[in-house]
C-alpha cells in the first residue's frame, strides 16, 4: 500500500479535484445550485486521470529512475511494471468514462486531457520548454473539464477560458522550475511550495468572481492535501 500511494503521488490528489471543481463552479449560472452528481463524476474523472498520469510518468521514466531514483517503487521492485501498466489502463478507463458521465461536453474535455497527458509523458517532457507547456496544458484542461460540465452556455467567456490559461501558465512555470531540481537542490523546496499553491489559486479565481462560498469549499481541500503530505510517504 505504501508503494502504491507513493506511485500515485496521493498527497497531491486534492489539487486535481480542486481544479475540476473550480472550473465547474466558475461557470454555473448565477444562483444555480451545483449538481453533486456532476461534481462526483468530475472528481472521479480528474482524480483517476491525475493518478493514471503519475503511473504512466513513472513507467516512462523507469530506466532513468534506476540510476537517479532507485528508491522509487518501480525501480526498487516494490511495485511491478506489469502491475503499474494494468493500473494505468484501469485509471485512464475510469477517468474517461467518468468524464463522459458528468456531461457529454466534459467527455470530450476528458478525451483531450488524456491525449495531453499521454503526449507529455511519452514524448514532450524530454524537452524543458515543450514539456513545461504540455504539463501546463494538462492542468489547464483539468480545470476546463469542470468548465465543460457546467450545463448551458458559459456565464462568461472570461470565466470559461481565462482560468484554464491562468492555471496552465502557473503550472508551466512550476514544471520549468522542476527541471532544475537535479542541478539546484533548492529548486525542490520551491517546487513543493508552489505545488501547494494550486488549491489557493483555484479558490482565488472563484473569489475574484464573487463566488466566496465556492471559494471556501475549494480551499477546504488545502488542509486535506497538507495532512496527507505529512502522514503519507514521499515519492522520492
PDB file of C-alpha atoms in Angstrom:
ATOM      1  CA  UNK A   1       0.000   0.000   0.000  1.00  0.00           C
ATOM      2  CA  UNK A   2       2.852   2.382   0.800  1.00  0.00           C
ATOM      3  CA  UNK A   3       4.405   1.763  -2.622  1.00  0.00           C
ATOM      4  CA  UNK A   4       1.035   2.279  -4.311  1.00  0.00           C
ATOM      5  CA  UNK A   5       0.424   5.613  -2.573  1.00  0.00           C
ATOM      6  CA  UNK A   6       3.910   6.797  -3.497  1.00  0.00           C
ATOM      7  CA  UNK A   7       3.386   5.762  -7.104  1.00  0.00           C
ATOM      8  CA  UNK A   8       0.088   7.678  -7.282  1.00  0.00           C
ATOM      9  CA  UNK A   9       1.504  10.855  -5.616  1.00  0.00           C
ATOM     10  CA  UNK A  10      -1.584  10.637  -3.420  1.00  0.00           C
ATOM     11  CA  UNK A  11      -0.986  13.785  -1.301  1.00  0.00           C
ATOM     12  CA  UNK A  12      -1.416  15.943  -4.422  1.00  0.00           C
ATOM     13  CA  UNK A  13      -4.676  14.279  -5.454  1.00  0.00           C
ATOM     14  CA  UNK A  14      -6.804  17.040  -3.803  1.00  0.00           C
ATOM     15  CA  UNK A  15      -5.176  19.598  -6.115  1.00  0.00           C
ATOM     16  CA  UNK A  16      -6.582  17.760  -9.156  1.00  0.00           C
ATOM     17  CA  UNK A  17     -10.026  17.626  -7.552  1.00  0.00           C
ATOM     18  CA  UNK A  18      -9.837  21.352  -6.790  1.00  0.00           C
ATOM     19  CA  UNK A  19      -9.098  22.183 -10.432  1.00  0.00           C
ATOM     20  CA  UNK A  20     -12.131  20.472 -11.934  1.00  0.00           C
ATOM     21  CA  UNK A  21     -14.431  21.617  -9.125  1.00  0.00           C
ATOM     22  CA  UNK A  22     -13.295  25.228  -9.574  1.00  0.00           C
ATOM     23  CA  UNK A  23     -13.861  25.052 -13.334  1.00  0.00           C
ATOM     24  CA  UNK A  24     -17.384  23.768 -12.794  1.00  0.00           C
ATOM     25  CA  UNK A  25     -18.307  26.251 -10.066  1.00  0.00           C
ATOM     26  CA  UNK A  26     -16.878  29.194 -12.002  1.00  0.00           C
ATOM     27  CA  UNK A  27     -19.241  28.537 -14.900  1.00  0.00           C
ATOM     28  CA  UNK A  28     -22.513  27.821 -13.134  1.00  0.00           C
ATOM     29  CA  UNK A  29     -25.188  30.426 -13.936  1.00  0.00           C
ATOM     30  CA  UNK A  30     -25.651  32.909 -11.111  1.00  0.00           C
ATOM     31  CA  UNK A  31     -27.888  31.440  -8.437  1.00  0.00           C
ATOM     32  CA  UNK A  32     -27.890  27.936  -9.910  1.00  0.00           C
ATOM     33  CA  UNK A  33     -27.168  25.210  -7.346  1.00  0.00           C
ATOM     34  CA  UNK A  34     -24.318  22.828  -8.150  1.00  0.00           C
ATOM     35  CA  UNK A  35     -25.146  19.258  -9.059  1.00  0.00           C
ATOM     36  CA  UNK A  36     -23.491  16.925  -6.576  1.00  0.00           C
ATOM     37  CA  UNK A  37     -23.760  14.112  -9.097  1.00  0.00           C
ATOM     38  CA  UNK A  38     -21.792  16.091 -11.660  1.00  0.00           C
ATOM     39  CA  UNK A  39     -19.219  17.089  -9.020  1.00  0.00           C
ATOM     40  CA  UNK A  40     -18.729  13.453  -8.027  1.00  0.00           C
ATOM     41  CA  UNK A  41     -18.253  12.350 -11.631  1.00  0.00           C
ATOM     42  CA  UNK A  42     -15.789  15.203 -12.151  1.00  0.00           C
ATOM     43  CA  UNK A  43     -13.866  14.164  -9.037  1.00  0.00           C
ATOM     44  CA  UNK A  44     -13.731  10.581 -10.317  1.00  0.00           C
ATOM     45  CA  UNK A  45     -12.572  11.753 -13.750  1.00  0.00           C
ATOM     46  CA  UNK A  46      -9.922  14.266 -12.711  1.00  0.00           C
ATOM     47  CA  UNK A  47      -8.681  12.111  -9.831  1.00  0.00           C
ATOM     48  CA  UNK A  48      -8.351   8.975 -11.965  1.00  0.00           C
ATOM     49  CA  UNK A  49      -6.635  10.811 -14.818  1.00  0.00           C
ATOM     50  CA  UNK A  50      -4.242  12.554 -12.420  1.00  0.00           C
ATOM     51  CA  UNK A  51      -3.234   9.267 -10.778  1.00  0.00           C
ATOM     52  CA  UNK A  52      -3.064   7.457 -14.117  1.00  0.00           C
ATOM     53  CA  UNK A  53      -0.777  10.176 -15.421  1.00  0.00           C
ATOM     54  CA  UNK A  54       1.534   9.741 -12.428  1.00  0.00           C
ATOM     55  CA  UNK A  55       1.741   5.987 -13.055  1.00  0.00           C
ATOM     56  CA  UNK A  56       2.450   6.469 -16.764  1.00  0.00           C
ATOM     57  CA  UNK A  57       5.110   9.042 -15.887  1.00  0.00           C
ATOM     58  CA  UNK A  58       6.987   6.535 -13.723  1.00  0.00           C
ATOM     59  CA  UNK A  59       6.640   3.781 -16.312  1.00  0.00           C
ATOM     60  CA  UNK A  60       8.217   6.023 -18.939  1.00  0.00           C
ATOM     61  CA  UNK A  61      10.995   7.045 -16.505  1.00  0.00           C
ATOM     62  CA  UNK A  62      11.759   3.545 -15.219  1.00  0.00           C
ATOM     63  CA  UNK A  63      15.197   3.146 -16.820  1.00  0.00           C
ATOM     64  CA  UNK A  64      16.206   6.670 -15.849  1.00  0.00           C
ATOM     65  CA  UNK A  65      14.991   6.170 -12.289  1.00  0.00           C
ATOM     66  CA  UNK A  66      17.048   3.002 -11.890  1.00  0.00           C
ATOM     67  CA  UNK A  67      20.050   5.335 -11.770  1.00  0.00           C
ATOM     68  CA  UNK A  68      18.704   8.624 -10.454  1.00  0.00           C
ATOM     69  CA  UNK A  69      15.895   7.488  -8.127  1.00  0.00           C
ATOM     70  CA  UNK A  70      16.478   3.816  -7.262  1.00  0.00           C
ATOM     71  CA  UNK A  71      14.310   4.071  -4.125  1.00  0.00           C
ATOM     72  CA  UNK A  72      11.111   4.776  -6.080  1.00  0.00           C
ATOM     73  CA  UNK A  73       8.551   1.946  -6.174  1.00  0.00           C
ATOM     74  CA  UNK A  74       9.164   0.717  -9.742  1.00  0.00           C
ATOM     75  CA  UNK A  75      12.998   0.671  -9.848  1.00  0.00           C
ATOM     76  CA  UNK A  76      13.125  -0.680  -6.286  1.00  0.00           C
ATOM     77  CA  UNK A  77      10.763  -3.509  -7.215  1.00  0.00           C
ATOM     78  CA  UNK A  78       8.169  -2.824  -4.521  1.00  0.00           C
ATOM     79  CA  UNK A  79       5.620  -2.350  -7.324  1.00  0.00           C
ATOM     80  CA  UNK A  80       5.916  -4.276 -10.583  1.00  0.00           C
ATOM     81  CA  UNK A  81       5.953  -2.580 -14.009  1.00  0.00           C
ATOM     82  CA  UNK A  82       3.251  -5.013 -15.200  1.00  0.00           C
ATOM     83  CA  UNK A  83       1.061  -4.072 -12.256  1.00  0.00           C
ATOM     84  CA  UNK A  84       1.690  -0.382 -12.922  1.00  0.00           C
ATOM     85  CA  UNK A  85       0.735  -0.773 -16.586  1.00  0.00           C
ATOM     86  CA  UNK A  86      -2.524  -2.502 -15.622  1.00  0.00           C
ATOM     87  CA  UNK A  87      -3.231   0.187 -13.026  1.00  0.00           C
ATOM     88  CA  UNK A  88      -2.627   2.933 -15.598  1.00  0.00           C
ATOM     89  CA  UNK A  89      -5.062   1.299 -18.042  1.00  0.00           C
ATOM     90  CA  UNK A  90      -7.755   0.979 -15.368  1.00  0.00           C
ATOM     91  CA  UNK A  91      -7.347   4.558 -14.130  1.00  0.00           C
ATOM     92  CA  UNK A  92      -7.474   6.066 -17.614  1.00  0.00           C
ATOM     93  CA  UNK A  93     -10.522   3.972 -18.494  1.00  0.00           C
ATOM     94  CA  UNK A  94     -12.300   5.077 -15.315  1.00  0.00           C
ATOM     95  CA  UNK A  95     -11.313   8.697 -15.923  1.00  0.00           C
ATOM     96  CA  UNK A  96     -12.585   8.733 -19.495  1.00  0.00           C
ATOM     97  CA  UNK A  97     -15.884   7.066 -18.621  1.00  0.00           C
ATOM     98  CA  UNK A  98     -16.459   9.300 -15.579  1.00  0.00           C
ATOM     99  CA  UNK A  99     -15.792  12.404 -17.668  1.00  0.00           C
ATOM    100  CA  UNK A 100     -18.430  11.309 -20.146  1.00  0.00           C
ATOM    101  CA  UNK A 101     -20.926  10.527 -17.398  1.00  0.00           C
ATOM    102  CA  UNK A 102     -20.596  14.014 -15.920  1.00  0.00           C
ATOM    103  CA  UNK A 103     -21.927  15.559 -19.164  1.00  0.00           C
ATOM    104  CA  UNK A 104     -21.389  14.986 -22.862  1.00  0.00           C
ATOM    105  CA  UNK A 105     -19.173  18.021 -23.274  1.00  0.00           C
ATOM    106  CA  UNK A 106     -16.969  17.055 -20.333  1.00  0.00           C
ATOM    107  CA  UNK A 107     -16.441  13.695 -22.016  1.00  0.00           C
ATOM    108  CA  UNK A 108     -14.737  15.457 -24.911  1.00  0.00           C
ATOM    109  CA  UNK A 109     -12.680  17.505 -22.441  1.00  0.00           C
ATOM    110  CA  UNK A 110     -11.620  14.285 -20.685  1.00  0.00           C
ATOM    111  CA  UNK A 111     -10.519  12.830 -24.028  1.00  0.00           C
ATOM    112  CA  UNK A 112      -8.431  15.941 -24.721  1.00  0.00           C
ATOM    113  CA  UNK A 113      -6.898  15.693 -21.247  1.00  0.00           C
ATOM    114  CA  UNK A 114      -5.998  12.031 -21.794  1.00  0.00           C
ATOM    115  CA  UNK A 115      -4.291  12.934 -25.072  1.00  0.00           C
ATOM    116  CA  UNK A 116      -2.340  15.756 -23.406  1.00  0.00           C
ATOM    117  CA  UNK A 117      -1.180  13.507 -20.549  1.00  0.00           C
ATOM    118  CA  UNK A 118      -0.019  10.768 -22.921  1.00  0.00           C
ATOM    119  CA  UNK A 119       1.812  13.271 -25.144  1.00  0.00           C
ATOM    120  CA  UNK A 120       3.559  14.780 -22.137  1.00  0.00           C
ATOM    121  CA  UNK A 121       4.591  11.509 -20.506  1.00  0.00           C
ATOM    122  CA  UNK A 122       5.684   9.677 -23.641  1.00  0.00           C
ATOM    123  CA  UNK A 123       7.297  12.431 -25.680  1.00  0.00           C
ATOM    124  CA  UNK A 124       7.178  16.130 -24.794  1.00  0.00           C
ATOM    125  CA  UNK A 125       8.693  16.001 -21.308  1.00  0.00           C
ATOM    126  CA  UNK A 126      12.069  15.187 -22.878  1.00  0.00           C
ATOM    127  CA  UNK A 127      12.440  18.907 -23.599  1.00  0.00           C
ATOM    128  CA  UNK A 128      12.315  21.616 -20.953  1.00  0.00           C
ATOM    129  CA  UNK A 129      10.079  24.230 -22.606  1.00  0.00           C
ATOM    130  CA  UNK A 130       7.740  21.956 -24.626  1.00  0.00           C
ATOM    131  CA  UNK A 131       7.413  19.687 -21.602  1.00  0.00           C
ATOM    132  CA  UNK A 132       6.625  22.579 -19.284  1.00  0.00           C
ATOM    133  CA  UNK A 133       3.992  23.908 -21.662  1.00  0.00           C
ATOM    134  CA  UNK A 134       2.492  20.433 -22.057  1.00  0.00           C
ATOM    135  CA  UNK A 135       2.197  19.958 -18.305  1.00  0.00           C
ATOM    136  CA  UNK A 136       0.573  23.380 -18.057  1.00  0.00           C
ATOM    137  CA  UNK A 137      -1.885  22.274 -20.738  1.00  0.00           C
ATOM    138  CA  UNK A 138      -2.716  19.150 -18.732  1.00  0.00           C
ATOM    139  CA  UNK A 139      -3.636  21.159 -15.654  1.00  0.00           C
ATOM    140  CA  UNK A 140      -5.471  23.768 -17.680  1.00  0.00           C
ATOM    141  CA  UNK A 141      -7.516  21.042 -19.382  1.00  0.00           C
ATOM    142  CA  UNK A 142      -8.304  19.535 -15.992  1.00  0.00           C
ATOM    143  CA  UNK A 143      -9.886  22.828 -14.945  1.00  0.00           C
ATOM    144  CA  UNK A 144     -11.589  23.074 -18.340  1.00  0.00           C
ATOM    145  CA  UNK A 145     -13.019  19.598 -17.727  1.00  0.00           C
ATOM    146  CA  UNK A 146     -15.086  21.145 -14.951  1.00  0.00           C
ATOM    147  CA  UNK A 147     -15.991  24.191 -17.021  1.00  0.00           C
ATOM    148  CA  UNK A 148     -17.280  21.973 -19.815  1.00  0.00           C
ATOM    149  CA  UNK A 149     -19.524  20.143 -17.340  1.00  0.00           C
ATOM    150  CA  UNK A 150     -21.450  23.313 -16.438  1.00  0.00           C
ATOM    151  CA  UNK A 151     -24.737  22.967 -18.333  1.00  0.00           C
ATOM    152  CA  UNK A 152     -25.855  25.573 -20.826  1.00  0.00           C
ATOM    153  CA  UNK A 153     -23.863  28.426 -22.302  1.00  0.00           C
ATOM    154  CA  UNK A 154     -20.975  29.735 -20.167  1.00  0.00           C
ATOM    155  CA  UNK A 155     -21.966  32.668 -17.988  1.00  0.00           C
ATOM    156  CA  UNK A 156     -18.903  34.498 -19.272  1.00  0.00           C
ATOM    157  CA  UNK A 157     -16.281  33.785 -21.890  1.00  0.00           C
ATOM    158  CA  UNK A 158     -13.789  35.130 -19.346  1.00  0.00           C
ATOM    159  CA  UNK A 159     -14.604  32.503 -16.718  1.00  0.00           C
ATOM    160  CA  UNK A 160     -14.683  29.815 -19.420  1.00  0.00           C
ATOM    161  CA  UNK A 161     -11.284  30.348 -20.994  1.00  0.00           C
ATOM    162  CA  UNK A 162      -9.192  32.601 -18.746  1.00  0.00           C
ATOM    163  CA  UNK A 163      -8.954  30.388 -15.594  1.00  0.00           C
ATOM    164  CA  UNK A 164      -7.564  27.371 -17.522  1.00  0.00           C
ATOM    165  CA  UNK A 165      -4.996  29.678 -19.126  1.00  0.00           C
ATOM    166  CA  UNK A 166      -4.004  31.180 -15.761  1.00  0.00           C
ATOM    167  CA  UNK A 167      -3.639  27.772 -14.121  1.00  0.00           C
ATOM    168  CA  UNK A 168      -1.827  26.402 -17.160  1.00  0.00           C
ATOM    169  CA  UNK A 169       0.697  29.255 -17.095  1.00  0.00           C
ATOM    170  CA  UNK A 170       1.264  28.763 -13.364  1.00  0.00           C
ATOM    171  CA  UNK A 171       1.890  25.019 -13.717  1.00  0.00           C
ATOM    172  CA  UNK A 172       4.089  25.505 -16.777  1.00  0.00           C
ATOM    173  CA  UNK A 173       6.291  27.824 -14.673  1.00  0.00           C
ATOM    174  CA  UNK A 174       6.435  25.325 -11.793  1.00  0.00           C
ATOM    175  CA  UNK A 175       7.281  22.493 -14.192  1.00  0.00           C
ATOM    176  CA  UNK A 176      10.047  24.548 -15.783  1.00  0.00           C
ATOM    177  CA  UNK A 177      11.484  25.165 -12.304  1.00  0.00           C
ATOM    178  CA  UNK A 178      11.261  21.439 -11.500  1.00  0.00           C
ATOM    179  CA  UNK A 179      13.599  20.653 -14.408  1.00  0.00           C
ATOM    180  CA  UNK A 180      16.396  22.304 -12.392  1.00  0.00           C
ATOM    181  CA  UNK A 181      15.976  20.030  -9.346  1.00  0.00           C
ATOM    182  CA  UNK A 182      18.857  17.722 -10.258  1.00  0.00           C
ATOM    183  CA  UNK A 183      21.370  20.577 -10.550  1.00  0.00           C
ATOM    184  CA  UNK A 184      19.910  23.009  -7.986  1.00  0.00           C
ATOM    185  CA  UNK A 185      18.656  21.273  -4.838  1.00  0.00           C
ATOM    186  CA  UNK A 186      16.943  24.446  -3.614  1.00  0.00           C
ATOM    187  CA  UNK A 187      14.564  24.196  -6.576  1.00  0.00           C
ATOM    188  CA  UNK A 188      12.969  21.150  -4.944  1.00  0.00           C
ATOM    189  CA  UNK A 189      11.823  23.232  -1.977  1.00  0.00           C
ATOM    190  CA  UNK A 190      10.349  25.903  -4.223  1.00  0.00           C
ATOM    191  CA  UNK A 191       8.521  23.373  -6.368  1.00  0.00           C
ATOM    192  CA  UNK A 192       6.975  21.773  -3.270  1.00  0.00           C
ATOM    193  CA  UNK A 193       5.812  25.164  -2.022  1.00  0.00           C
ATOM    194  CA  UNK A 194       4.416  26.225  -5.372  1.00  0.00           C
ATOM    195  CA  UNK A 195       2.513  22.981  -5.825  1.00  0.00           C
ATOM    196  CA  UNK A 196       0.732  23.754  -2.558  1.00  0.00           C
ATOM    197  CA  UNK A 197      -0.413  26.976  -4.203  1.00  0.00           C
ATOM    198  CA  UNK A 198      -2.636  25.212  -6.766  1.00  0.00           C
ATOM    199  CA  UNK A 199      -5.629  24.995  -4.443  1.00  0.00           C
ATOM    200  CA  UNK A 200      -5.356  28.619  -3.200  1.00  0.00           C
ATOM    201  CA  UNK A 201      -5.084  29.739  -6.834  1.00  0.00           C
ATOM    202  CA  UNK A 202      -8.270  27.864  -7.734  1.00  0.00           C
ATOM    203  CA  UNK A 203     -10.017  29.386  -4.724  1.00  0.00           C
ATOM    204  CA  UNK A 204      -8.747  32.874  -5.584  1.00  0.00           C
ATOM    205  CA  UNK A 205     -10.225  32.681  -9.080  1.00  0.00           C
ATOM    206  CA  UNK A 206     -13.596  31.820  -7.552  1.00  0.00           C
ATOM    207  CA  UNK A 207     -13.273  34.641  -5.055  1.00  0.00           C
ATOM    208  CA  UNK A 208     -12.500  37.183  -7.778  1.00  0.00           C
ATOM    209  CA  UNK A 209     -15.789  36.309  -9.471  1.00  0.00           C
ATOM    210  CA  UNK A 210     -17.722  36.774  -6.208  1.00  0.00           C
ATOM    211  CA  UNK A 211     -18.296  33.073  -5.513  1.00  0.00           C
ATOM    212  CA  UNK A 212     -16.941  33.167  -1.974  1.00  0.00           C
ATOM    213  CA  UNK A 213     -18.810  30.109  -0.693  1.00  0.00           C
ATOM    214  CA  UNK A 214     -17.467  28.063  -3.584  1.00  0.00           C
ATOM    215  CA  UNK A 215     -14.001  29.505  -2.922  1.00  0.00           C
ATOM    216  CA  UNK A 216     -14.165  28.372   0.716  1.00  0.00           C
ATOM    217  CA  UNK A 217     -15.323  24.907  -0.333  1.00  0.00           C
ATOM    218  CA  UNK A 218     -12.389  24.519  -2.724  1.00  0.00           C
ATOM    219  CA  UNK A 219      -9.935  25.985  -0.199  1.00  0.00           C
ATOM    220  CA  UNK A 220     -11.045  23.324   2.303  1.00  0.00           C
ATOM    221  CA  UNK A 221      -9.109  20.818   0.177  1.00  0.00           C
ATOM    222  CA  UNK A 222      -5.824  22.525   1.134  1.00  0.00           C
ATOM    223  CA  UNK A 223      -5.584  21.176   4.709  1.00  0.00           C
ATOM    224  CA  UNK A 224      -6.569  17.769   3.344  1.00  0.00           C
ATOM    225  CA  UNK A 225      -3.646  17.852   0.925  1.00  0.00           C
ATOM    226  CA  UNK A 226      -1.218  19.127   3.573  1.00  0.00           C
ATOM    227  CA  UNK A 227      -2.390  16.493   6.038  1.00  0.00           C
ATOM    228  CA  UNK A 228      -1.873  13.726   3.501  1.00  0.00           C
ATOM    229  CA  UNK A 229       1.589  15.048   2.754  1.00  0.00           C
ATOM    230  CA  UNK A 230       2.555  14.883   6.428  1.00  0.00           C
ATOM    231  CA  UNK A 231       1.139  11.396   7.000  1.00  0.00           C
ATOM    232  CA  UNK A 232       1.957   9.571   3.778  1.00  0.00           C
ATOM    233  CA  UNK A 233       5.379   8.554   2.428  1.00  0.00           C
ATOM    234  CA  UNK A 234       7.115  10.849  -0.030  1.00  0.00           C
ATOM    235  CA  UNK A 235       7.607   9.766  -3.634  1.00  0.00           C
ATOM    236  CA  UNK A 236      11.336  10.458  -3.524  1.00  0.00           C
TER     237      UNK A 236
END
